Coordinates of C-alpha atoms in Angstrom, one line a residue:
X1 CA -8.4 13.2 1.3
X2 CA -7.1 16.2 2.9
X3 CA -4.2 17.8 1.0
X4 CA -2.0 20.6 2.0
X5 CA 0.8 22.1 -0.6
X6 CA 2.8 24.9 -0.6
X7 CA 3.1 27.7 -3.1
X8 CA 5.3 30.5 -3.6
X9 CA 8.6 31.3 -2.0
X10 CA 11.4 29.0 -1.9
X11 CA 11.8 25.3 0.1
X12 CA 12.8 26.9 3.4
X13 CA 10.3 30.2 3.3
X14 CA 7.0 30.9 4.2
X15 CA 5.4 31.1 1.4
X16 CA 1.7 30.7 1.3
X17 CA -0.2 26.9 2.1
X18 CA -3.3 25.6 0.0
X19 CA -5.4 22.8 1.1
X20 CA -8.5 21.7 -0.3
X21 CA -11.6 22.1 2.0
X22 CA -13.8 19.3 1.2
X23 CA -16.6 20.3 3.3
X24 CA -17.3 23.3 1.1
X25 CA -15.2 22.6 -2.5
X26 CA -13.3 25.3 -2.0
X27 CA -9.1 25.7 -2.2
X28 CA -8.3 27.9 0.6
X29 CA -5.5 29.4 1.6
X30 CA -3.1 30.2 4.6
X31 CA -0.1 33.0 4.9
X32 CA 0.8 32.2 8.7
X33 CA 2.0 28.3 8.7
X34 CA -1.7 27.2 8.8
X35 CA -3.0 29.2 11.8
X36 CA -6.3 30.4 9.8
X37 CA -7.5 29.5 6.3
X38 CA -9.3 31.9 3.8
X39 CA -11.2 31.0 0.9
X40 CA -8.7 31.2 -2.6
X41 CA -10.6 29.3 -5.3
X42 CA -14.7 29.2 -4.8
X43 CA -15.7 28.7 -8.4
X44 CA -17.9 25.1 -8.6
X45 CA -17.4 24.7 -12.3
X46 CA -14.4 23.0 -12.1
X47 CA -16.4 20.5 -10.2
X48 CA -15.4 19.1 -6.9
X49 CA -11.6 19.4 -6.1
X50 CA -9.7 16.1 -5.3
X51 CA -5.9 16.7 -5.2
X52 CA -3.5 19.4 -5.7
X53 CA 0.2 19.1 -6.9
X54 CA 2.7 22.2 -7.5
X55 CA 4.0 21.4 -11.2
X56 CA 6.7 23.9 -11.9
X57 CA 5.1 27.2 -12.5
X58 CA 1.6 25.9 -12.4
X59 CA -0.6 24.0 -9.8
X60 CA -2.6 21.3 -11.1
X61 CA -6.2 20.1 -9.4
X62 CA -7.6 17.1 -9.6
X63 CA -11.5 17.4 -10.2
X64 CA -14.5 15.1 -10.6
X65 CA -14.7 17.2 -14.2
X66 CA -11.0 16.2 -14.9
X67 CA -7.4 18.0 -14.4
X68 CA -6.9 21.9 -14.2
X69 CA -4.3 23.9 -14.1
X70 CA -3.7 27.6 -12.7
X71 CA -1.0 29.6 -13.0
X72 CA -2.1 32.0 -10.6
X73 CA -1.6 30.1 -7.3
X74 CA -5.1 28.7 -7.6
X75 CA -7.2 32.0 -7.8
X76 CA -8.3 30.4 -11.3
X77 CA -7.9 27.7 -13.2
X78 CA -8.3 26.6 -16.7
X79 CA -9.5 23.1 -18.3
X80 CA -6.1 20.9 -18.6
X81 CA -7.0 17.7 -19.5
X82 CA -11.3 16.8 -19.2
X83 CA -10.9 14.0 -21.7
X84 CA -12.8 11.2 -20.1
X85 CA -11.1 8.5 -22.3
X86 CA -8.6 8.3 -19.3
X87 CA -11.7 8.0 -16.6
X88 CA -11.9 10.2 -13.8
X89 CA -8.9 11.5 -12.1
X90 CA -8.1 10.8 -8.3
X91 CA -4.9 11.8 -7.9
X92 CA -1.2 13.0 -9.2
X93 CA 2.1 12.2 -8.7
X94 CA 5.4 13.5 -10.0
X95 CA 8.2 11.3 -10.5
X96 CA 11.2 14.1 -12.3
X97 CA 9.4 15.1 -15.2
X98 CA 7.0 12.6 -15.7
X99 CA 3.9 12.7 -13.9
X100 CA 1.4 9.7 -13.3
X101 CA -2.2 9.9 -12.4
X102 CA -4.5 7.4 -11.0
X103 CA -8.0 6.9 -12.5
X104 CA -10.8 4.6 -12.8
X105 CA -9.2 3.3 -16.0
X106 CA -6.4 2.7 -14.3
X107 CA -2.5 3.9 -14.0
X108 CA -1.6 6.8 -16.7
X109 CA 1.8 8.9 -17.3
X110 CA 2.2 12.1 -18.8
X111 CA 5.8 14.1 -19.9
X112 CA 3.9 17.7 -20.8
X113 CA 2.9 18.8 -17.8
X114 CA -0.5 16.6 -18.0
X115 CA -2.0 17.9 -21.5
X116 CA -2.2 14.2 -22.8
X117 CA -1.6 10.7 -20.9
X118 CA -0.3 7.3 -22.0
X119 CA -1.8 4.0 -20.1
X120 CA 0.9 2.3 -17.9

């Protein structure tokens, strides 16, 4: 699914725009409203990237080895939340400070920033 977030600056400046390149599992990034891409986030450990959702100070990636979050504006990211008791993540949502994940075990909510999930 191709995914496009912004990061840095406020709601009405540039800023920078991440997107997820599926065709190489990579997070790249653009600084001129999407008129090239270069590569931000290369590293395949984090296994293949699915979504991407701006959480406060952090940005949180979905991943086929669970949910990461970087601090950094995705230059790096660090293991969030790989318990597979919750299934594999496919994507986020915030709703206010509550947000709610899809997975193949179904509908899950989380109030701290997506360290631990509750079923729905």
């Amino acid at each position: 699914m191709p995914q496009i977030i912004k990061s840095g600056g406020g709601f009405f400046s540039k800023g920078e725009l991440l997107r997820i390149n599926s065709s190489n599992n990579t997070i790249e990034v653009s600084t001129n409203e999407g008129r090239s891409w270069s590569p931000r986030c290369t590293n395949t450990s984090y296994g293949t990237f699915r979504d991407l959702l701006p959480v406060g100070r952090e940005i949180l990636a979905v991943t086929s080895r669970g949910l990461y979050a970087s601090t950094n504006a995705a230059r790096s990211f660090s293991p969030c939340c790989v318990n597979s008791s919750y299934g594999d993540f496919i994507n986020l949502q915030e709703d206010g400070n509550t947000l709610l994940a899809n997975t193949t075990k179904g509908l899950y909510y989380s109030t701290n920033g997506g360290r631990s999930w509750v079923r729905r």
